[in-house]
Amino acid sequence: MANPPSDRAAQTQVPIHPDLAARWSPRAFDPAAELTDEQLIALLEAARWAASWGGRQPVRFVVGRRGDPTFEALGAVLRRGNSYAKAASALILVCADEGDDERTARYAVLDAGAAIANLSVEAVSRSLITHPMAGFDVDAARAAFGVPDGVRPLAVVAVGRLGDYAHADEAIVERDSRPRERLPLVDVAFAGAWGRPSL
């Protein structure tokens, strides 16, 4: 791979698990890379075993591999700005069954986030990359796959191997080369009162 972005590891106050530190969301996918059955199953198993409120397990997946009709349909519902994901090895639509009340719906979305996080870290452990995307046509996805009422399509996750930035669009190279940043802990972790740093 030529011209990869510089070290993308998260900068943390104390060391965290290497796969968590290494997880980021590249946009340059290797268009020739294929996922094995074992790799794809492992990602879905990691997502399936994410924490679930009350053991409800509301998360559902629509899975397409490059070249199959499901992948083509998922690629077709992506917004133009996410067209880079059509070079991924797989596209996974993540949905949440919102249940019958507002509380259940809220925690179903939380469960979906946990599932995407688990899937993403499992991918890193297997030298794969992921990029979750909210930029897709929800109504078109519902129609394409017959997603039932009460089940909310939330994100499409692109999965594959890191591509060659020498062949990537200039805008992708620029975006993927930006420094990785997060708010410092003093701005997000509080104790005693809102805004009072916990550590």
XYZ file of N, CA, C and O in Angstrom:
796
model
N 0.841 -1.184 0.000
C 0.000 0.000 0.000
C 0.883 1.244 0.000
O 1.787 1.373 0.810
N 0.632 2.163 -0.894
C 1.413 3.387 -0.981
C 0.721 4.529 -0.256
O -0.502 4.598 -0.208
N 1.506 5.420 0.294
C 1.037 6.661 0.877
C -0.090 6.499 1.899
O -1.098 7.191 1.821
N 0.059 5.595 2.867
C -1.005 5.513 3.884
C -0.941 6.750 4.769
O 0.103 7.387 4.894
N -2.076 7.126 5.396
C -2.028 8.214 6.358
C -1.052 7.879 7.485
O -0.765 6.717 7.743
N -0.553 8.911 8.145
C 0.373 8.694 9.255
C -0.316 7.937 10.375
O -1.515 7.678 10.312
N 0.425 7.595 11.403
C -0.089 6.800 12.520
C -1.447 7.309 12.976
O -1.606 8.481 13.306
N -2.437 6.431 12.997
C -3.809 6.822 13.322
C -4.223 6.377 14.718
O -5.386 6.503 15.079
N -3.305 5.853 15.500
C -3.676 5.359 16.834
C -4.200 6.498 17.704
O -3.693 7.623 17.664
N -5.234 6.204 18.482
C -5.805 7.192 19.398
C -4.766 7.610 20.429
O -4.009 6.779 20.935
N -4.730 8.896 20.720
C -3.836 9.428 21.746
C -4.617 9.477 23.062
O -5.572 10.243 23.183
N -4.217 8.654 24.020
C -4.963 8.518 25.276
C -4.064 8.838 26.464
O -2.839 8.712 26.376
N -4.679 9.234 27.584
C -3.916 9.578 28.789
C -3.192 8.370 29.369
O -2.113 8.501 29.947
N -3.833 7.212 29.287
C -3.218 5.954 29.703
C -3.459 4.953 28.580
O -4.372 5.129 27.764
N -2.645 3.909 28.485
C -2.846 2.942 27.400
C -4.217 2.274 27.475
O -4.716 1.981 28.566
N -4.831 2.067 26.305
C -6.064 1.291 26.207
C -5.784 0.095 25.299
O -4.696 -0.033 24.736
N -6.755 -0.793 25.181
C -6.558 -1.982 24.355
C -6.093 -1.558 22.960
O -6.689 -0.655 22.346
N -5.040 -2.193 22.428
C -4.492 -1.766 21.130
C -5.515 -1.750 19.996
O -5.463 -0.873 19.135
N -6.442 -2.709 19.982
C -7.426 -2.727 18.898
C -8.412 -1.568 19.015
O -8.916 -1.066 18.001
N -8.698 -1.135 20.249
C -9.545 0.048 20.425
C -8.802 1.303 19.972
O -9.367 2.166 19.292
N -7.537 1.403 20.329
C -6.745 2.567 19.939
C -6.551 2.632 18.427
O -6.470 3.716 17.844
N -6.487 1.479 17.791
C -6.223 1.421 16.351
C -7.473 1.614 15.496
O -7.366 1.851 14.292
N -8.657 1.528 16.102
C -9.888 1.625 15.324
C -10.116 3.051 14.832
O -10.096 4.002 15.580
N -10.278 3.196 13.540
C -10.706 4.465 12.960
C -11.538 4.147 11.736
O -11.826 2.978 11.479
N -11.971 5.135 11.004
C -12.920 4.911 9.909
C -12.352 5.382 8.569
O -12.710 6.456 8.067
N -11.460 4.595 7.979
C -10.887 4.976 6.677
C -11.943 4.974 5.574
O -12.988 4.323 5.686
N -11.622 5.698 4.508
C -12.511 5.744 3.343
C -11.882 5.093 2.110
O -12.528 5.009 1.073
N -10.628 4.671 2.216
C -9.943 4.048 1.076
C -9.970 2.525 1.257
O -9.250 1.985 2.089
N -10.813 1.865 0.480
C -10.942 0.407 0.549
C -10.227 -0.238 -0.628
O -10.188 0.311 -1.735
N -9.669 -1.417 -0.388
C -9.035 -2.200 -1.438
C -10.143 -2.869 -2.260
O -10.845 -3.755 -1.756
N -10.321 -2.468 -3.524
C -11.435 -3.007 -4.320
C -11.248 -4.453 -4.745
O -12.179 -5.053 -5.288
N -10.064 -5.024 -4.485
C -9.818 -6.419 -4.850
C -9.920 -7.362 -3.655
O -9.973 -8.580 -3.827
N -9.950 -6.817 -2.451
C -9.949 -7.666 -1.245
C -11.293 -8.365 -1.077
O -12.350 -7.777 -1.301
N -11.225 -9.620 -0.675
C -12.426 -10.419 -0.417
C -12.461 -10.812 1.060
O -11.413 -11.051 1.662
N -13.646 -10.886 1.625
C -13.805 -11.393 2.984
C -14.063 -12.888 2.939
O -14.851 -13.361 2.110
N -13.407 -13.639 3.816
C -13.717 -15.059 3.932
C -15.018 -15.225 4.715
O -15.461 -14.308 5.414
N -15.607 -16.399 4.609
C -16.797 -16.692 5.412
C -16.487 -16.525 6.893
O -17.290 -15.964 7.649
N -15.321 -17.024 7.320
C -14.962 -16.944 8.734
C -14.862 -15.495 9.197
O -15.347 -15.162 10.282
N -14.253 -14.640 8.393
C -14.134 -13.233 8.779
C -15.503 -12.580 8.924
O -15.773 -11.892 9.914
N -16.364 -12.794 7.949
C -17.672 -12.159 7.980
C -18.506 -12.687 9.144
O -19.159 -11.908 9.863
N -18.462 -13.992 9.363
C -19.208 -14.570 10.484
C -18.677 -14.027 11.803
O -19.455 -13.698 12.718
N -17.357 -13.899 11.923
C -16.767 -13.379 13.163
C -17.251 -11.963 13.446
O -17.561 -11.610 14.603
N -17.320 -11.117 12.433
C -17.801 -9.746 12.629
C -19.250 -9.740 13.105
O -19.621 -8.995 14.021
N -20.072 -10.571 12.484
C -21.481 -10.629 12.866
C -21.667 -11.249 14.249
O -22.539 -10.830 15.025
N -20.841 -12.222 14.591
C -20.905 -12.801 15.934
C -20.511 -11.765 16.988
O -21.134 -11.670 18.049
N -19.457 -10.992 16.693
C -19.054 -9.937 17.633
C -20.194 -8.952 17.833
O -20.481 -8.525 18.966
N -20.866 -8.590 16.758
C -22.002 -7.667 16.857
C -23.157 -8.310 17.616
O -23.793 -7.665 18.465
N -23.417 -9.575 17.349
C -24.534 -10.284 17.990
C -24.352 -10.384 19.497
O -25.323 -10.368 20.257
N -23.094 -10.468 19.940
C -22.812 -10.644 21.360
C -22.542 -9.324 22.080
O -22.080 -9.315 23.225
N -22.857 -8.210 21.446
C -22.759 -6.921 22.139
C -23.777 -6.874 23.275
O -24.777 -7.600 23.274
N -23.514 -5.993 24.242
C -24.460 -5.804 25.344
C -25.831 -5.444 24.792
O -25.950 -4.718 23.801
N -26.885 -5.963 25.441
C -28.248 -5.716 24.984
C -29.143 -5.433 26.179
O -29.190 -6.230 27.131
N -29.828 -4.300 26.143
C -30.705 -3.896 27.239
C -31.770 -4.954 27.495
O -32.536 -5.326 26.613
N -31.772 -5.479 28.720
C -32.747 -6.488 29.101
C -32.649 -7.766 28.292
O -33.592 -8.558 28.270
N -31.524 -7.964 27.625
C -31.381 -9.163 26.790
C -32.335 -9.181 25.613
O -32.616 -10.238 25.052
N -32.817 -8.000 25.222
C -33.873 -7.927 24.208
C -33.407 -8.277 22.794
O -34.170 -8.753 21.978
N -32.137 -7.994 22.497
C -31.537 -8.348 21.211
C -32.329 -7.802 20.017
O -32.816 -8.558 19.180
N -32.453 -6.479 19.910
C -33.271 -5.888 18.852
C -32.534 -5.621 17.539
O -33.146 -5.150 16.582
N -31.235 -5.900 17.481
C -30.442 -5.493 16.314
C -30.537 -6.555 15.213
O -30.433 -7.758 15.475
N -30.723 -6.064 13.986
C -30.795 -6.936 12.819
C -29.856 -6.403 11.748
O -29.567 -5.213 11.689
N -29.405 -7.305 10.867
C -28.412 -6.962 9.849
C -28.867 -7.450 8.478
O -29.396 -8.555 8.350
N -28.621 -6.628 7.468
C -28.759 -7.044 6.075
C -27.346 -7.011 5.510
O -26.685 -5.969 5.526
N -26.859 -8.159 5.020
C -25.441 -8.329 4.701
C -25.244 -8.595 3.215
O -25.835 -9.520 2.656
N -24.405 -7.767 2.606
C -24.083 -7.970 1.197
C -22.585 -8.018 0.984
O -21.838 -7.248 1.596
N -22.135 -8.939 0.137
C -20.727 -8.989 -0.276
C -20.610 -8.422 -1.674
O -21.497 -8.613 -2.504
N -19.467 -7.759 -1.910
C -19.253 -7.157 -3.221
C -19.566 -8.169 -4.321
O -19.105 -9.312 -4.294
N -20.393 -7.738 -5.274
C -20.741 -8.583 -6.408
C -22.072 -9.274 -6.278
O -22.623 -9.728 -7.288
N -22.628 -9.356 -5.045
C -23.927 -10.013 -4.923
C -25.054 -8.969 -4.970
O -24.815 -7.766 -4.818
N -26.290 -9.399 -5.195
C -27.400 -8.444 -5.343
C -27.650 -7.592 -4.085
O -28.040 -6.426 -4.203
N -27.426 -8.153 -2.906
C -27.634 -7.385 -1.682
C -26.639 -6.242 -1.598
O -26.998 -5.105 -1.248
N -25.387 -6.514 -1.927
C -24.362 -5.465 -1.935
C -24.735 -4.368 -2.932
O -24.633 -3.172 -2.621
N -25.157 -4.771 -4.116
C -25.521 -3.784 -5.135
C -26.680 -2.920 -4.662
O -26.680 -1.698 -4.864
N -27.663 -3.534 -4.020
C -28.811 -2.771 -3.517
C -28.404 -1.828 -2.395
O -28.893 -0.693 -2.309
N -27.510 -2.276 -1.523
C -27.024 -1.400 -0.449
C -26.203 -0.254 -1.028
O -26.336 0.897 -0.594
N -25.352 -0.547 -1.989
C -24.577 0.505 -2.632
C -25.461 1.549 -3.285
O -25.142 2.745 -3.280
N -26.591 1.108 -3.819
C -27.497 2.022 -4.516
C -28.204 2.993 -3.574
O -28.650 4.054 -4.023
N -28.319 2.656 -2.286
C -29.020 3.556 -1.356
C -28.066 4.526 -0.651
O -28.517 5.412 0.081
N -26.753 4.374 -0.875
C -25.798 5.284 -0.248
C -25.885 6.672 -0.869
O -26.109 6.822 -2.070
N -25.711 7.686 -0.042
C -25.612 9.058 -0.550
C -24.327 9.194 -1.364
O -23.355 8.475 -1.147
N -24.328 10.147 -2.271
C -23.198 10.313 -3.189
C -21.864 10.462 -2.462
O -20.846 9.927 -2.887
N -21.865 11.148 -1.322
C -20.631 11.357 -0.576
C -20.037 10.085 0.000
O -18.889 10.078 0.437
N -20.820 9.021 0.013
C -20.330 7.739 0.535
C -20.071 6.723 -0.574
O -19.940 5.525 -0.300
N -19.959 7.195 -1.802
C -19.779 6.260 -2.916
C -18.462 5.498 -2.837
O -18.328 4.423 -3.422
N -17.481 6.026 -2.085
C -16.213 5.304 -1.892
C -16.446 3.915 -1.322
O -15.659 2.995 -1.534
N -17.534 3.739 -0.561
C -17.806 2.468 0.110
C -18.153 1.352 -0.866
O -18.142 0.178 -0.485
N -18.423 1.684 -2.114
C -18.727 0.643 -3.097
C -17.495 -0.188 -3.438
O -17.600 -1.236 -4.068
N -16.306 0.265 -2.982
C -15.081 -0.522 -3.157
C -14.857 -1.485 -1.989
O -13.926 -2.293 -2.029
N -15.692 -1.410 -0.948
C -15.539 -2.283 0.218
C -15.820 -3.733 -0.164
O -16.419 -4.022 -1.199
N -15.409 -4.635 0.708
C -15.661 -6.063 0.482
C -17.077 -6.459 0.870
O -17.628 -7.412 0.327
N -17.658 -5.737 1.827
C -19.019 -6.024 2.276
C -19.672 -4.734 2.749
O -19.001 -3.808 3.206
N -20.990 -4.698 2.626
C -21.806 -3.624 3.191
C -22.839 -4.272 4.095
O -23.469 -5.268 3.715
N -22.998 -3.704 5.283
C -23.921 -4.273 6.275
C -24.878 -3.181 6.732
O -24.446 -2.173 7.302
N -26.163 -3.369 6.476
C -27.194 -2.461 6.968
C -27.548 -2.881 8.391
O -27.919 -4.038 8.633
N -27.414 -1.951 9.329
C -27.711 -2.219 10.742
C -29.056 -1.590 11.068
O -29.269 -0.393 10.846
N -29.955 -2.406 11.596
C -31.315 -1.968 11.921
C -31.624 -2.291 13.382
O -31.011 -3.181 13.975
N -32.611 -1.575 13.938
C -33.038 -1.839 15.310
C -34.554 -1.978 15.350
O -35.278 -1.113 14.843
N -35.017 -3.064 15.952
C -36.441 -3.263 16.208
C -36.815 -2.386 17.398
O -36.380 -2.633 18.525
N -37.601 -1.341 17.154
C -37.878 -0.347 18.183
C -38.947 -0.758 19.183
O -39.185 -0.038 20.162
N -39.585 -1.881 18.983
C -40.555 -2.363 19.961
C -41.812 -1.514 20.015
O -42.140 -0.798 19.063
N -42.487 -1.561 21.168
C -43.816 -0.954 21.274
C -43.875 0.326 22.084
O -44.963 0.877 22.274
N -42.739 0.809 22.587
C -42.788 2.012 23.415
C -41.497 2.806 23.254
O -40.499 2.297 22.752
N -41.537 4.060 23.696
C -40.415 4.971 23.506
C -39.152 4.495 24.216
O -38.054 4.605 23.689
N -39.322 3.945 25.406
C -38.150 3.480 26.157
C -37.442 2.338 25.424
O -36.218 2.322 25.296
N -38.219 1.400 24.943
C -37.640 0.286 24.205
C -36.943 0.779 22.941
O -35.847 0.334 22.611
N -37.567 1.732 22.247
C -36.974 2.278 21.029
C -35.634 2.941 21.330
O -34.666 2.774 20.584
N -35.571 3.691 22.439
C -34.329 4.388 22.801
C -33.204 3.393 23.048
O -32.094 3.556 22.541
N -33.478 2.338 23.801
C -32.427 1.381 24.122
C -32.104 0.454 22.956
O -30.986 -0.064 22.874
N -33.033 0.281 22.032
C -32.725 -0.494 20.827
C -31.641 0.205 20.018
O -30.729 -0.434 19.481
N -31.719 1.530 19.951
C -30.703 2.295 19.237
C -29.362 2.193 19.961
O -28.308 2.066 19.328
N -29.390 2.222 21.279
C -28.161 2.044 22.065
C -27.538 0.678 21.768
O -26.322 0.564 21.568
N -28.358 -0.355 21.732
C -27.863 -1.696 21.415
C -27.223 -1.738 20.027
O -26.194 -2.398 19.824
N -27.822 -1.040 19.063
C -27.265 -1.032 17.711
C -25.888 -0.375 17.707
O -24.968 -0.840 17.025
N -25.736 0.701 18.476
C -24.427 1.342 18.581
C -23.390 0.412 19.169
O -22.238 0.362 18.700
N -23.793 -0.329 20.205
C -22.872 -1.290 20.814
C -22.490 -2.384 19.820
O -21.334 -2.817 19.766
N -23.450 -2.819 19.015
C -23.177 -3.867 18.022
C -22.174 -3.371 16.978
O -21.238 -4.091 16.607
N -22.351 -2.135 16.510
C -21.419 -1.577 15.530
C -20.027 -1.447 16.140
O -19.017 -1.732 15.485
N -19.959 -1.022 17.406
C -18.656 -0.898 18.066
C -17.963 -2.254 18.149
O -16.771 -2.380 17.832
N -18.698 -3.285 18.588
C -18.106 -4.618 18.678
C -17.614 -5.099 17.315
O -16.501 -5.635 17.188
N -18.454 -4.918 16.303
C -18.088 -5.338 14.953
C -16.814 -4.620 14.497
O -15.904 -5.243 13.930
N -16.726 -3.330 14.783
C -15.579 -2.538 14.340
C -14.276 -2.983 14.994
O -13.234 -3.065 14.337
N -14.330 -3.276 16.288
C -13.118 -3.699 16.992
C -12.723 -5.115 16.571
O -11.535 -5.417 16.414
N -13.696 -5.985 16.356
C -13.388 -7.322 15.837
C -12.711 -7.207 14.473
O -11.763 -7.947 14.172
N -13.167 -6.265 13.659
C -12.541 -6.063 12.355
C -11.074 -5.673 12.511
O -10.200 -6.227 11.829
N -10.782 -4.743 13.407
C -9.393 -4.340 13.636
C -8.547 -5.543 14.032
O -7.425 -5.717 13.561
N -9.096 -6.409 14.888
C -8.345 -7.577 15.358
C -7.999 -8.524 14.218
O -7.102 -9.348 14.345
N -8.712 -8.391 13.102
C -8.496 -9.250 11.931
C -7.864 -8.488 10.766
O -7.939 -8.920 9.617
N -7.259 -7.338 11.085
C -6.585 -6.496 10.076
C -7.535 -6.017 8.991
O -7.149 -5.854 7.826
N -8.789 -5.790 9.378
C -9.803 -5.242 8.476
C -10.143 -3.826 8.911
O -9.785 -3.402 10.013
N -10.821 -3.107 8.041
C -11.287 -1.771 8.380
C -12.799 -1.695 8.237
O -13.409 -2.496 7.512
N -13.396 -0.735 8.925
C -14.831 -0.482 8.808
C -15.064 1.015 8.708
O -14.255 1.817 9.176
N -16.181 1.366 8.107
C -16.617 2.765 8.095
C -18.140 2.787 8.201
O -18.836 2.495 7.239
N -18.671 3.108 9.408
C -20.125 3.236 9.553
C -20.612 4.530 8.908
O -19.954 5.566 9.015
N -21.768 4.464 8.255
C -22.298 5.618 7.536
C -23.777 5.820 7.838
O -24.567 4.876 7.783
N -24.124 7.065 8.137
C -25.532 7.438 8.293
C -26.083 7.994 6.982
O -27.302 8.153 6.847
N -25.199 8.269 6.025
C -25.608 8.881 4.768
C -26.146 7.866 3.776
O -25.432 7.417 2.871
N -27.414 7.505 3.962
C -28.071 6.606 3.014
C -29.563 6.905 3.019
O -30.089 7.530 3.937
N -30.240 6.468 1.991
C -31.682 6.705 1.842
C -32.439 5.625 2.613
O -32.534 4.477 2.165
N -32.955 6.010 3.768
C -33.628 5.049 4.651
C -34.852 4.448 3.971
O -35.079 3.223 4.022
N -35.662 5.282 3.325
C -36.874 4.774 2.681
C -36.542 3.810 1.556
O -37.212 2.784 1.378
N -35.486 4.117 0.797
C -35.074 3.214 -0.280
C -34.577 1.891 0.286
O -34.833 0.821 -0.283
N -33.864 1.940 1.419
C -33.401 0.707 2.057
C -34.586 -0.122 2.543
O -34.608 -1.352 2.377
N -35.563 0.545 3.132
C -36.771 -0.176 3.577
C -37.426 -0.896 2.406
O -37.793 -2.073 2.497
N -37.572 -0.181 1.302
C -38.239 -0.755 0.141
C -37.422 -1.886 -0.473
O -37.966 -2.924 -0.858
N -36.112 -1.696 -0.552
C -35.259 -2.690 -1.208
C -35.271 -4.023 -0.490
O -35.189 -5.083 -1.128
N -35.364 -3.983 0.847
C -35.221 -5.219 1.623
C -36.482 -5.616 2.388
O -36.455 -6.581 3.149
N -37.561 -4.877 2.211
C -38.796 -5.215 2.910
C -38.663 -5.094 4.415
O -39.211 -5.913 5.159
N -37.932 -4.069 4.870
C -37.763 -3.865 6.311
C -39.130 -3.546 6.910
O -39.800 -2.615 6.477
N -39.563 -4.304 7.906
C -40.922 -4.112 8.422
C -41.082 -2.830 9.231
O -40.107 -2.263 9.724
N -42.329 -2.384 9.367
C -42.628 -1.251 10.230
C -42.156 -1.556 11.647
O -42.238 -2.701 12.105
N -41.662 -0.538 12.325
C -41.174 -0.725 13.689
C -39.717 -1.127 13.759
O -39.150 -1.183 14.844
N -39.112 -1.416 12.612
C -37.682 -1.707 12.557
C -37.021 -0.537 11.835
O -37.414 -0.183 10.717
N -36.049 0.077 12.491
C -35.445 1.313 11.985
C -34.060 1.064 11.391
O -33.143 0.680 12.115
N -33.870 1.286 10.091
C -32.515 1.235 9.521
C -31.704 2.415 10.060
O -32.137 3.564 9.977
N -30.528 2.123 10.604
C -29.747 3.152 11.296
C -28.445 3.513 10.603
O -28.037 4.677 10.611
N -27.758 2.540 10.059
C -26.441 2.811 9.479
C -26.090 1.701 8.493
O -26.607 0.585 8.584
N -25.218 2.056 7.574
C -24.589 1.062 6.704
C -23.112 1.041 7.071
O -22.465 2.095 7.134
N -22.591 -0.154 7.349
C -21.179 -0.292 7.706
C -20.441 -0.935 6.534
O -20.797 -2.037 6.099
N -19.443 -0.221 6.029
C -18.575 -0.770 4.983
C -17.431 -1.515 5.661
O -16.863 -1.046 6.643
N -17.097 -2.693 5.133
C -16.052 -3.546 5.699
C -15.099 -3.974 4.592
O -15.540 -4.296 3.483
N -13.813 -3.997 4.889
C -12.855 -4.483 3.915
C -11.429 -4.334 4.406
O -11.171 -4.347 5.609
N -10.527 -4.189 3.455
C -9.116 -3.961 3.769
C -8.740 -2.557 3.300
O -9.316 -2.025 2.357
N -7.746 -1.997 3.983
C -7.296 -0.659 3.641
C -6.731 -0.646 2.225
O -5.939 -1.514 1.850
N -7.146 0.346 1.449
C -6.713 0.455 0.077
C -5.470 1.305 -0.080
O -4.870 1.783 0.889
N -5.096 1.524 -1.310
C -3.900 2.272 -1.678
C -4.275 3.741 -1.845
O -5.008 4.100 -2.768
N -3.749 4.588 -0.965
C -4.074 6.011 -1.029
C -3.473 6.687 -2.254
O -3.887 7.787 -2.620
N -2.529 6.039 -2.919
C -1.996 6.587 -4.160
C -3.053 6.605 -5.251
O -2.967 7.371 -6.206
N -4.079 5.755 -5.106
C -5.151 5.684 -6.101
C -6.464 6.241 -5.572
O -7.488 6.141 -6.247
N -6.455 6.801 -4.382
C -7.682 7.329 -3.783
C -7.958 8.743 -4.267
O -7.039 9.479 -4.652
N -9.220 9.101 -4.256
C -9.622 10.459 -4.586
C -8.920 11.450 -3.656
O -8.729 11.176 -2.474
N -8.548 12.600 -4.205
C -7.806 13.597 -3.432
C -8.556 14.027 -2.172
O -7.962 14.239 -1.117
N -9.873 14.135 -2.281
C -10.665 14.542 -1.113
C -10.606 13.494 -0.005
O -10.567 13.829 1.176
N -10.576 12.222 -0.390
C -10.472 11.146 0.597
C -9.107 11.180 1.267
O -8.996 11.045 2.492
N -8.053 11.357 0.483
C -6.709 11.441 1.055
C -6.647 12.582 2.062
O -6.125 12.427 3.173
N -7.212 13.730 1.694
C -7.180 14.888 2.593
C -7.957 14.604 3.879
O -7.467 14.847 4.984
N -9.154 14.055 3.766
C -9.980 13.790 4.953
C -9.343 12.735 5.846
O -9.327 12.866 7.061
N -8.817 11.680 5.247
C -8.242 10.592 6.037
C -6.878 10.940 6.624
O -6.366 10.212 7.468
N -6.292 12.026 6.174
C -4.999 12.461 6.705
C -5.136 13.494 7.825
O -4.145 13.844 8.459
N -6.343 13.956 8.067
C -6.543 14.925 9.142
C -6.221 14.274 10.489
O -6.456 13.071 10.684
N -5.732 15.059 11.443
C -5.469 14.492 12.773
C -6.740 13.928 13.397
O -7.827 14.492 13.229
N -6.591 12.817 14.072
C -7.722 12.253 14.827
C -7.857 13.037 16.117
O -6.879 13.230 16.835
N -9.056 13.467 16.413
C -9.269 14.293 17.603
C -10.509 13.849 18.362
O -11.493 13.410 17.765
N -10.423 13.968 19.674
C -11.568 13.801 20.557
C -11.488 14.877 21.620
O -10.395 15.360 21.949
N -12.626 15.258 22.166
C -12.615 16.186 23.285
C -11.846 15.566 24.439
O -11.903 14.345 24.639
N -11.122 16.370 25.226
C -10.406 15.809 26.378
C -11.383 15.299 27.434
O -12.539 15.740 27.506
N -10.903 14.376 28.269
C -11.755 13.793 29.308
C -12.360 14.851 30.216
O -13.502 14.708 30.669
N -11.630 15.922 30.503
C -12.160 16.947 31.411
C -13.414 17.597 30.850
O -14.214 18.160 31.609
N -13.627 17.500 29.531
C -14.808 18.093 28.907
C -15.966 17.123 28.755
O -17.071 17.538 28.363
N -15.739 15.835 29.055
C -16.808 14.856 28.812
C -17.114 13.960 30.011
O -18.166 13.307 30.035
N -16.218 13.881 30.993
C -16.421 12.985 32.141
C -16.515 13.823 33.413
O -15.537 14.465 33.809
N -17.704 13.800 34.039
C -17.975 14.675 35.172
C -18.262 13.888 36.444
O -18.625 12.705 36.402
N -18.129 14.572 37.577
C -18.476 13.984 38.877
C -18.963 15.105 39.795
O -18.425 16.212 39.775
N -19.988 14.791 40.572
C -20.498 15.764 41.535
C -21.459 16.756 40.947
O -22.514 17.014 41.514
N -21.123 17.338 39.814
C -21.977 18.297 39.131
C -21.574 18.349 37.661
O -20.412 18.097 37.315
N -22.544 18.696 36.820
C -22.269 18.790 35.404
C -21.159 19.795 35.147
O -21.177 20.915 35.690
N -20.180 19.397 34.358
C -19.086 20.284 34.032
C -17.905 20.200 34.968
O -16.850 20.774 34.685
N -18.060 19.483 36.083
C -16.947 19.348 37.036
C -16.186 18.074 36.683
O -16.733 16.973 36.770
N -14.932 18.192 36.261
C -14.188 16.994 35.803
C -14.145 15.897 36.869
O -14.020 16.164 38.059
N -14.280 14.678 36.398
C -14.274 13.548 37.337
C -12.863 13.144 37.735
O -12.670 12.508 38.771
N -11.873 13.462 36.904
C -10.475 13.071 37.181
C -9.561 14.270 36.993
O -9.794 15.113 36.166
